[in-house]
Coordinates of C-alpha atoms and ligand atoms in Angstrom, one line a residue:
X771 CA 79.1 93.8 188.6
X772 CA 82.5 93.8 186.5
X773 CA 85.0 91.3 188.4
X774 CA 88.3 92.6 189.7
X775 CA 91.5 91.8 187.3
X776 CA 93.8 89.7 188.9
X777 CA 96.3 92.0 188.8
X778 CA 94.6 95.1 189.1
X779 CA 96.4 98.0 191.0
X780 CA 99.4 96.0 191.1
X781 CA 103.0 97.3 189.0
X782 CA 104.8 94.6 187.8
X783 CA 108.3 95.0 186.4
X784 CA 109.3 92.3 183.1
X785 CA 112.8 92.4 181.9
X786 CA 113.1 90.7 178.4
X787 CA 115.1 89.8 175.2
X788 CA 119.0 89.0 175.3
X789 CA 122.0 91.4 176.7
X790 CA 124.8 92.8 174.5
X791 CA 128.4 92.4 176.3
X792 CA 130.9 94.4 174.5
X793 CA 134.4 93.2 173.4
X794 CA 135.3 95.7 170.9
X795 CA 133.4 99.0 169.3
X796 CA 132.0 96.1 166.6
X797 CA 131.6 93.0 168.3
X798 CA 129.9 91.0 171.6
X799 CA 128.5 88.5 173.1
X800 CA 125.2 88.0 173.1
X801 CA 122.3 85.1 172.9
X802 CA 119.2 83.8 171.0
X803 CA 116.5 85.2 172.7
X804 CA 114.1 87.4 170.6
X805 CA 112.4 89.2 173.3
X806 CA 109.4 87.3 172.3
X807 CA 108.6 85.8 175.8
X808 CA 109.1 88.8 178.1
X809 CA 107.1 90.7 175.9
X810 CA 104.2 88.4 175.5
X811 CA 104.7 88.5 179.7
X812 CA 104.3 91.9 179.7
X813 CA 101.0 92.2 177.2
X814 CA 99.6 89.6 179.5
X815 CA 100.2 91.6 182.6
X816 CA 98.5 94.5 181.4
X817 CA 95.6 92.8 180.2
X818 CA 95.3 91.3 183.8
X819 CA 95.1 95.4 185.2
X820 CA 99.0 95.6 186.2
X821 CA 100.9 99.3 185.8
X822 CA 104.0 97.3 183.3
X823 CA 107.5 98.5 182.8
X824 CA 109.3 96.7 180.6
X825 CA 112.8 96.3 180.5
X826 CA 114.1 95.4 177.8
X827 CA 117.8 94.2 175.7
X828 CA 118.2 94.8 172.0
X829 CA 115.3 93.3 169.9
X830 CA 113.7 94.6 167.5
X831 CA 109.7 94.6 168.5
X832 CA 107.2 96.8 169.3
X833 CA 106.0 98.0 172.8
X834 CA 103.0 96.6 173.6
X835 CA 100.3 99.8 174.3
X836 CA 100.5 101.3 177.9
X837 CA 103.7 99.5 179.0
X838 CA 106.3 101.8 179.6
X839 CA 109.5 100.1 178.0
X840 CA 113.2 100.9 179.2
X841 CA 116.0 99.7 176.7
X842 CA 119.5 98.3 177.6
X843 CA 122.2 97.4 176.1
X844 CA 124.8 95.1 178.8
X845 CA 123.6 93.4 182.0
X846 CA 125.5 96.1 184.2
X847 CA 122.4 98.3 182.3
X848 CA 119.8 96.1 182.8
X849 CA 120.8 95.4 186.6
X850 CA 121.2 99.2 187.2
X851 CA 118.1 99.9 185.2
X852 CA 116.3 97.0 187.1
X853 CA 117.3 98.4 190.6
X854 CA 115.8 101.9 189.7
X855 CA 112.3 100.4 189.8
X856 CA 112.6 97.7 191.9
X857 CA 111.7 99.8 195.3
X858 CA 108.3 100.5 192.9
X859 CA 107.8 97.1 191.9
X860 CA 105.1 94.4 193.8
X861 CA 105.8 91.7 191.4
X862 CA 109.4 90.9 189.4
X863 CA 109.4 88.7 186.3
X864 CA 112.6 87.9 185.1
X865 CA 112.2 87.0 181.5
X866 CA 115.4 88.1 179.9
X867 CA 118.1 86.0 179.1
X868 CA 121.2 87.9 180.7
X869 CA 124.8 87.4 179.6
X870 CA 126.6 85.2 182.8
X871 CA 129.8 86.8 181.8
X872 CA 131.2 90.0 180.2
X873 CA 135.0 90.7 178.7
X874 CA 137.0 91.4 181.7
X875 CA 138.6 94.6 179.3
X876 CA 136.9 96.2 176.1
X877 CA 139.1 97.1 174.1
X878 CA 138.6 101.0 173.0
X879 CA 139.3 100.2 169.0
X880 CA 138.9 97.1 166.8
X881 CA 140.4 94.3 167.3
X882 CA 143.0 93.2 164.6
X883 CA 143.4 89.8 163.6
X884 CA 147.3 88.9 164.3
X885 CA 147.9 84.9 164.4
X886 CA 145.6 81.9 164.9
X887 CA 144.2 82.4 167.9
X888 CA 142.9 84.9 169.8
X889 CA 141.8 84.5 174.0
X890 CA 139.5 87.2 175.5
X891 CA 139.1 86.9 179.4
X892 CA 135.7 87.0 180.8
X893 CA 134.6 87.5 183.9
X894 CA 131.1 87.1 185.6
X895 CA 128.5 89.5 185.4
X896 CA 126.0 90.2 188.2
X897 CA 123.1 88.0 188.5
X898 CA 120.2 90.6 188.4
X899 CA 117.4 88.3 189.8
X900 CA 119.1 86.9 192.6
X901 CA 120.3 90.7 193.9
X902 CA 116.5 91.7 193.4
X903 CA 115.3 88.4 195.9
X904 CA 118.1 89.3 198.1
X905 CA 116.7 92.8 198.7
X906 CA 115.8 93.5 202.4
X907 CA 112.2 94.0 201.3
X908 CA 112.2 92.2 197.6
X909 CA 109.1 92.7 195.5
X910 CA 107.0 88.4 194.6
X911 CA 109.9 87.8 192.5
X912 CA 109.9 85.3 189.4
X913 CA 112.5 84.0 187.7
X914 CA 112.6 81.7 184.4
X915 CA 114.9 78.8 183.5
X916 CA 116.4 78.2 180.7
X917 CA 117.3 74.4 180.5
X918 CA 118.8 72.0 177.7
X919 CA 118.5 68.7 180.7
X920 CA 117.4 68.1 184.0
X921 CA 114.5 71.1 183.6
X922 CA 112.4 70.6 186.9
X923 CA 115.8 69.6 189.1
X924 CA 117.5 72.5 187.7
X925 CA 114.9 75.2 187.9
X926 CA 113.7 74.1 191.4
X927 CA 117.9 74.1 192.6
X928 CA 118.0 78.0 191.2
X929 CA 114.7 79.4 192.9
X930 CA 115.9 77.6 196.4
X931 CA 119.3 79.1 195.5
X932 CA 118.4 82.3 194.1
X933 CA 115.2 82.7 196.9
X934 CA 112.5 82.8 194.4
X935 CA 108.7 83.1 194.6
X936 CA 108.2 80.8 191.8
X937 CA 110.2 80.0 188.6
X938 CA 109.0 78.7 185.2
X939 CA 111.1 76.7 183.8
X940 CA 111.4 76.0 179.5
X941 CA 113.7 73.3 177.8
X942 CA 115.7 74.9 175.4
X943 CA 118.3 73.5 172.6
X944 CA 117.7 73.4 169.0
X945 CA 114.4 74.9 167.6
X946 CA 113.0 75.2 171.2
X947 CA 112.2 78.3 173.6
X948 CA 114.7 80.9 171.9
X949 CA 113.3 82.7 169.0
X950 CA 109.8 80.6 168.8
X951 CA 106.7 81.5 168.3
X952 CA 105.5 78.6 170.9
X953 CA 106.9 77.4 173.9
X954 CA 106.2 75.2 176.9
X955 CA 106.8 76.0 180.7
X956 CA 106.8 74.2 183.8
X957 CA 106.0 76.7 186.5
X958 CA 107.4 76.0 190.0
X959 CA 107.0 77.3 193.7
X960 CA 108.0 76.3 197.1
X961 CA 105.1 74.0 197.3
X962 CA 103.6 72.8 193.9
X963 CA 104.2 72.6 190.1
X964 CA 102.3 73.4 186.9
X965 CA 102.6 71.8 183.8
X966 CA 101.6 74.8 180.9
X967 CA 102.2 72.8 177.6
X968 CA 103.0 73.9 174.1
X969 CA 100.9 76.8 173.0
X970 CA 101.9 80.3 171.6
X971 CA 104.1 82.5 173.7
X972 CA 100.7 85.1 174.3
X973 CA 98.4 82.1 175.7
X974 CA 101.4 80.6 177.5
X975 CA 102.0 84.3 179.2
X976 CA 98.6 84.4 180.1
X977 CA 98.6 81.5 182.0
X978 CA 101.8 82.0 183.5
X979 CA 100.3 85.6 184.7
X980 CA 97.5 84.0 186.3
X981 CA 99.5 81.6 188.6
X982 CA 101.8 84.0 189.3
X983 CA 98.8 86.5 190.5
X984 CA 96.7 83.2 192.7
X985 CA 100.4 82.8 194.5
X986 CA 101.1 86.4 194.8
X987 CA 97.7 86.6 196.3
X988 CA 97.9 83.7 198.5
X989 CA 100.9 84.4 200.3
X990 CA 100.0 87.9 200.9
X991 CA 96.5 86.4 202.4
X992 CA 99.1 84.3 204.4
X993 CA 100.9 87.5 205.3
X994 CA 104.3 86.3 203.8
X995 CA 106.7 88.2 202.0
X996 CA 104.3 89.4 199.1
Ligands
LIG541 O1 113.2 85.8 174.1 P1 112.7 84.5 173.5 O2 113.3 84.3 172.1 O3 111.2 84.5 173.4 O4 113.1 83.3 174.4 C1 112.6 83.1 175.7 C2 113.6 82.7 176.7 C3 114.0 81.3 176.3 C4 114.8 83.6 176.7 C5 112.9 82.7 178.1 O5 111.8 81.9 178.1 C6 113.8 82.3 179.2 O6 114.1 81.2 179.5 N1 114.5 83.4 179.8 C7 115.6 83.2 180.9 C8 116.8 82.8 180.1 C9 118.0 82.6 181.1 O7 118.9 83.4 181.1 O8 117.9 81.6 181.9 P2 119.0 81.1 183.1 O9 118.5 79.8 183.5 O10 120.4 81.3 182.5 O11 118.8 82.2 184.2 C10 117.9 82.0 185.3 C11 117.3 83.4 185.7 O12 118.3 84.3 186.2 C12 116.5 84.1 184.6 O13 115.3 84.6 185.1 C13 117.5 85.2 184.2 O14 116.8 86.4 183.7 C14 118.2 85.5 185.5 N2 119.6 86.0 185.3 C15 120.5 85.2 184.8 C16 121.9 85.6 184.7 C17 122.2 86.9 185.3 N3 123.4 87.3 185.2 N4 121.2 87.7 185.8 C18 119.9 87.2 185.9 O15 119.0 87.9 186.4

Protein backbone atom coordinates (compact mmCIF):
# COMPACT_ATOMS: atom_id res chain seq x y z
CA UNK A 1 0.00 0.00 0.00
CA UNK A 2 1.58 3.54 -1.16
CA UNK A 3 1.46 5.98 1.89
CA UNK A 4 -0.42 9.24 1.66
CA UNK A 5 1.86 12.45 0.97
CA UNK A 6 1.71 14.81 3.56
CA UNK A 7 0.39 17.27 1.66
CA UNK A 8 -1.71 15.49 -0.61
CA UNK A 9 -4.98 17.16 -1.80
CA UNK A 10 -3.93 20.19 -0.11
CA UNK A 11 -3.19 23.86 -2.36
CA UNK A 12 -0.64 25.76 -0.93
CA UNK A 13 0.16 29.31 -2.06
CA UNK A 14 4.32 30.37 -1.87
CA UNK A 15 5.13 33.89 -2.65
CA UNK A 16 8.95 34.36 -3.37
CA UNK A 17 12.00 36.44 -4.54
CA UNK A 18 12.19 40.35 -3.81
CA UNK A 19 9.60 43.26 -4.86
CA UNK A 20 10.42 46.19 -7.26
CA UNK A 21 9.07 49.69 -5.86
CA UNK A 22 9.27 52.23 -8.51
CA UNK A 23 10.74 55.75 -8.25
CA UNK A 24 11.23 56.68 -11.66
CA UNK A 25 10.62 54.86 -15.27
CA UNK A 26 14.49 53.52 -14.63
CA UNK A 27 15.05 53.13 -11.15
CA UNK A 28 13.67 51.31 -7.62
CA UNK A 29 14.06 49.92 -4.66
CA UNK A 30 14.36 46.62 -4.28
CA UNK A 31 16.35 43.76 -2.11
CA UNK A 32 18.78 40.73 -2.26
CA UNK A 33 16.75 38.01 -2.33
CA UNK A 34 17.14 35.67 -5.40
CA UNK A 35 13.97 33.81 -5.18
CA UNK A 36 15.98 30.86 -4.25
CA UNK A 37 14.09 30.00 -0.98
CA UNK A 38 10.46 30.36 -2.11
CA UNK A 39 11.12 28.42 -4.92
CA UNK A 40 12.92 25.56 -3.29
CA UNK A 41 9.50 25.95 -0.91
CA UNK A 42 7.48 25.50 -3.57
CA UNK A 43 9.37 22.31 -5.41
CA UNK A 44 9.18 20.83 -1.90
CA UNK A 45 5.41 21.37 -1.66
CA UNK A 46 4.73 19.65 -4.74
CA UNK A 47 6.83 16.76 -4.09
CA UNK A 48 4.79 16.43 -0.77
CA UNK A 49 1.23 16.13 -3.18
CA UNK A 50 0.19 19.95 -2.74
CA UNK A 51 -1.77 21.85 -5.91
CA UNK A 52 1.33 24.99 -5.75
CA UNK A 53 0.90 28.57 -7.00
CA UNK A 54 3.71 30.42 -6.94
CA UNK A 55 3.91 33.94 -6.60
CA UNK A 56 6.53 35.35 -7.50
CA UNK A 57 8.83 39.14 -7.77
CA UNK A 58 11.41 39.61 -10.41
CA UNK A 59 14.08 36.75 -10.54
CA UNK A 60 15.29 35.23 -13.03
CA UNK A 61 14.63 31.23 -12.48
CA UNK A 62 12.76 28.66 -13.78
CA UNK A 63 9.27 27.29 -12.61
CA UNK A 64 9.58 24.36 -11.02
CA UNK A 65 7.18 21.55 -13.15
CA UNK A 66 3.39 21.60 -12.24
CA UNK A 67 3.53 24.86 -10.16
CA UNK A 68 1.60 27.34 -11.62
CA UNK A 69 3.71 30.60 -11.14
CA UNK A 70 2.23 34.28 -11.06
CA UNK A 71 4.86 37.14 -11.54
CA UNK A 72 4.85 40.66 -9.89
CA UNK A 73 6.47 43.40 -9.99
CA UNK A 74 5.61 46.03 -6.54
CA UNK A 75 4.10 44.70 -3.33
CA UNK A 76 0.72 46.54 -4.15
CA UNK A 77 0.94 43.41 -7.08
CA UNK A 78 2.00 40.86 -5.00
CA UNK A 79 -0.66 41.70 -2.22
CA UNK A 80 -3.43 42.05 -4.87
CA UNK A 81 -2.15 39.01 -6.68
CA UNK A 82 -1.88 37.19 -3.20
CA UNK A 83 -5.63 38.07 -2.20
CA UNK A 84 -6.87 36.58 -5.58
CA UNK A 85 -5.98 33.04 -4.35
CA UNK A 86 -6.08 33.35 -0.91
CA UNK A 87 -9.99 32.29 -0.54
CA UNK A 88 -8.41 29.01 -2.62
CA UNK A 89 -5.55 28.53 -0.47
CA UNK A 90 -5.33 25.90 2.80
CA UNK A 91 -1.88 26.63 3.53
CA UNK A 92 0.11 30.32 2.99
CA UNK A 93 3.89 30.48 2.96
CA UNK A 94 5.28 33.71 2.88
CA UNK A 95 8.70 33.39 1.47
CA UNK A 96 9.22 36.67 -0.33
CA UNK A 97 11.06 39.41 0.88
CA UNK A 98 8.45 42.47 0.29
CA UNK A 99 9.59 46.07 0.04
CA UNK A 100 8.29 47.78 3.78
CA UNK A 101 8.04 51.01 1.93
CA UNK A 102 7.38 52.37 -1.59
CA UNK A 103 8.02 56.25 -3.00
CA UNK A 104 5.13 58.14 -1.74
CA UNK A 105 5.07 59.74 -5.74
CA UNK A 106 6.73 58.11 -9.01
CA UNK A 107 7.66 60.35 -10.89
CA UNK A 108 6.32 59.86 -14.67
CA UNK A 109 9.97 60.66 -16.38
CA UNK A 110 13.61 60.45 -15.26
CA UNK A 111 14.82 61.97 -12.66
CA UNK A 112 17.52 64.60 -13.46
CA UNK A 113 20.34 65.05 -11.31
CA UNK A 114 20.21 68.95 -10.07
CA UNK A 115 22.53 69.64 -6.87
CA UNK A 116 23.99 67.35 -4.19
CA UNK A 117 21.31 65.89 -2.74
CA UNK A 118 18.34 64.52 -3.63
CA UNK A 119 15.20 63.27 -0.85
CA UNK A 120 12.50 60.88 -2.09
CA UNK A 121 9.55 60.40 0.43
CA UNK A 122 8.55 56.88 1.19
CA UNK A 123 5.73 55.68 2.67
CA UNK A 124 4.74 52.23 3.98
CA UNK A 125 3.58 49.53 1.86
CA UNK A 126 0.98 47.00 2.95
CA UNK A 127 2.08 44.12 4.90
CA UNK A 128 0.76 41.12 2.71
CA UNK A 129 1.13 38.35 5.38
CA UNK A 130 -0.38 39.97 8.26
CA UNK A 131 -3.69 41.12 5.99
CA UNK A 132 -3.80 37.34 4.83
CA UNK A 133 -3.76 36.07 8.97
CA UNK A 134 -6.19 38.78 9.53
CA UNK A 135 -8.69 37.28 7.12
CA UNK A 136 -12.04 36.29 8.74
CA UNK A 137 -11.34 32.73 7.68
CA UNK A 138 -7.33 32.84 6.91
CA UNK A 139 -5.80 29.85 5.27
CA UNK A 140 -2.49 27.80 8.12
CA UNK A 141 -0.46 30.78 7.38
CA UNK A 142 3.47 30.93 7.52
CA UNK A 143 5.50 33.53 7.62
CA UNK A 144 9.51 33.83 7.41
CA UNK A 145 11.89 36.17 9.19
CA UNK A 146 14.53 37.77 8.06
CA UNK A 147 16.88 38.76 10.94
CA UNK A 148 20.49 40.32 11.31
CA UNK A 149 20.09 40.00 15.66
CA UNK A 150 17.83 38.82 18.16
CA UNK A 151 16.47 35.88 15.45
CA UNK A 152 14.20 33.72 17.84
CA UNK A 153 12.89 37.06 19.90
CA UNK A 154 12.24 38.75 16.80
CA UNK A 155 10.59 36.04 14.77
CA UNK A 156 8.38 34.82 17.74
CA UNK A 157 7.29 38.95 18.45
CA UNK A 158 6.15 39.00 14.54
CA UNK A 159 4.02 35.67 14.36
CA UNK A 160 2.26 36.81 17.90
CA UNK A 161 2.02 40.22 16.20
CA UNK A 162 1.16 39.30 12.78
CA UNK A 163 -1.16 36.05 14.08
CA UNK A 164 0.88 33.36 12.53
CA UNK A 165 0.61 29.62 12.38
CA UNK A 166 4.27 29.23 12.58
CA UNK A 167 7.31 31.28 11.29
CA UNK A 168 10.79 30.24 10.35
CA UNK A 169 13.07 32.43 11.05
CA UNK A 170 16.90 32.79 9.08
CA UNK A 171 19.78 35.26 10.22
CA UNK A 172 20.70 37.27 7.48
CA UNK A 173 23.72 39.95 6.98
CA UNK A 174 26.66 39.49 4.86
CA UNK A 175 26.92 36.19 2.84
CA UNK A 176 23.94 34.67 4.75
CA UNK A 177 20.22 33.73 3.70
CA UNK A 178 19.92 36.33 0.64
CA UNK A 179 21.28 34.96 -2.59
CA UNK A 180 22.74 31.46 -1.02
CA UNK A 181 22.73 28.38 -2.12
CA UNK A 182 22.47 27.17 1.81
CA UNK A 183 20.68 28.45 4.56
CA UNK A 184 19.67 27.73 8.14
CA UNK A 185 16.09 28.22 9.74
CA UNK A 186 14.65 28.11 13.09
CA UNK A 187 11.00 27.21 12.63
CA UNK A 188 8.61 28.55 15.29
CA UNK A 189 4.87 27.96 16.49
CA UNK A 190 2.76 28.94 19.36
CA UNK A 191 4.05 26.07 21.26
CA UNK A 192 7.52 24.67 20.23
CA UNK A 193 10.69 25.34 18.05
CA UNK A 194 12.82 23.55 15.50
CA UNK A 195 16.20 23.93 14.94
CA UNK A 196 16.82 23.01 10.80
CA UNK A 197 20.69 23.76 10.43
CA UNK A 198 22.76 24.65 7.47
CA UNK A 199 21.91 22.54 4.48
CA UNK A 200 20.96 23.47 0.88
CA UNK A 201 17.88 25.61 0.39
CA UNK A 202 15.95 22.17 -1.46
CA UNK A 203 16.70 19.90 1.82
CA UNK A 204 16.07 22.87 4.16
CA UNK A 205 12.49 23.38 2.13
CA UNK A 206 11.75 19.94 2.61
CA UNK A 207 12.03 19.84 6.00
CA UNK A 208 10.45 23.01 6.62
CA UNK A 209 7.36 21.45 4.38
CA UNK A 210 7.12 18.64 6.58
CA UNK A 211 6.61 20.58 9.95
CA UNK A 212 4.55 22.88 8.42
CA UNK A 213 2.27 19.75 7.15
CA UNK A 214 2.53 17.67 11.10
CA UNK A 215 1.15 21.33 12.48
CA UNK A 216 -1.24 21.94 9.77
CA UNK A 217 -2.41 18.46 10.50
CA UNK A 218 -2.47 18.66 14.16
CA UNK A 219 -4.43 21.61 14.69
CA UNK A 220 -6.94 20.65 12.26
CA UNK A 221 -7.16 17.14 14.34
CA UNK A 222 -7.57 19.64 17.23
CA UNK A 223 -10.32 21.37 15.18
CA UNK A 224 -8.52 24.84 15.25
CA UNK A 225 -8.31 27.25 12.72
CA UNK A 226 -6.59 24.96 10.04
O1 LIG B 1 15.30 34.69 -1.99
P1 LIG B 1 16.59 34.18 -1.37
O2 LIG B 1 17.80 34.86 -1.95
O3 LIG B 1 16.67 32.67 -1.43
O4 LIG B 1 16.59 34.60 0.19
C1 LIG B 1 15.66 34.00 1.05
C2 LIG B 1 15.09 35.03 2.04
C3 LIG B 1 16.20 35.50 2.97
C4 LIG B 1 14.49 36.23 1.30
C5 LIG B 1 13.95 34.27 2.84
O5 LIG B 1 14.51 33.17 3.52
C6 LIG B 1 13.27 35.19 3.83
O6 LIG B 1 13.70 35.41 4.95
N1 LIG B 1 12.13 35.80 3.38
C7 LIG B 1 11.40 36.84 4.16
C8 LIG B 1 12.13 38.15 4.03
C9 LIG B 1 11.44 39.27 4.78
O7 LIG B 1 10.92 40.15 4.16
O8 LIG B 1 11.39 39.14 6.10
P2 LIG B 1 10.73 40.22 7.12
O9 LIG B 1 11.17 39.76 8.45
O10 LIG B 1 11.04 41.62 6.68
O11 LIG B 1 9.18 39.99 6.90
C10 LIG B 1 8.43 39.11 7.73
C11 LIG B 1 7.37 38.42 6.90
O12 LIG B 1 6.39 39.37 6.47
C12 LIG B 1 7.84 37.69 5.65
O13 LIG B 1 7.12 36.47 5.54
C13 LIG B 1 7.46 38.64 4.51
O14 LIG B 1 7.15 37.94 3.30
C14 LIG B 1 6.21 39.31 5.07
N2 LIG B 1 6.00 40.70 4.63
C15 LIG B 1 6.88 41.68 4.92
C16 LIG B 1 6.62 42.99 4.55
C17 LIG B 1 5.42 43.27 3.85
N3 LIG B 1 5.15 44.52 3.47
N4 LIG B 1 4.56 42.28 3.56
C18 LIG B 1 4.81 41.00 3.94
O15 LIG B 1 4.02 40.09 3.66
Amino acid sequence: MSRAEPLEGLRVLVTAGPTREAIDPVRYISNRSSGKMGFAVARAARDAGARVTLISGPVNRSTPKGVWRVNVDSAEDMQKAVLQYVPDTDIFIAAAAVADYRAKEVSPRKIKKAGDGLSIELVRNPDILATVAGQPEPPFTVGFAAETENVTDNARAKLVHKNLDMIAANQVGHNQAFDQDDNALTVIWDEGEQTLPLQSKRSLAMALIGSVARLYRSKRAKGERA
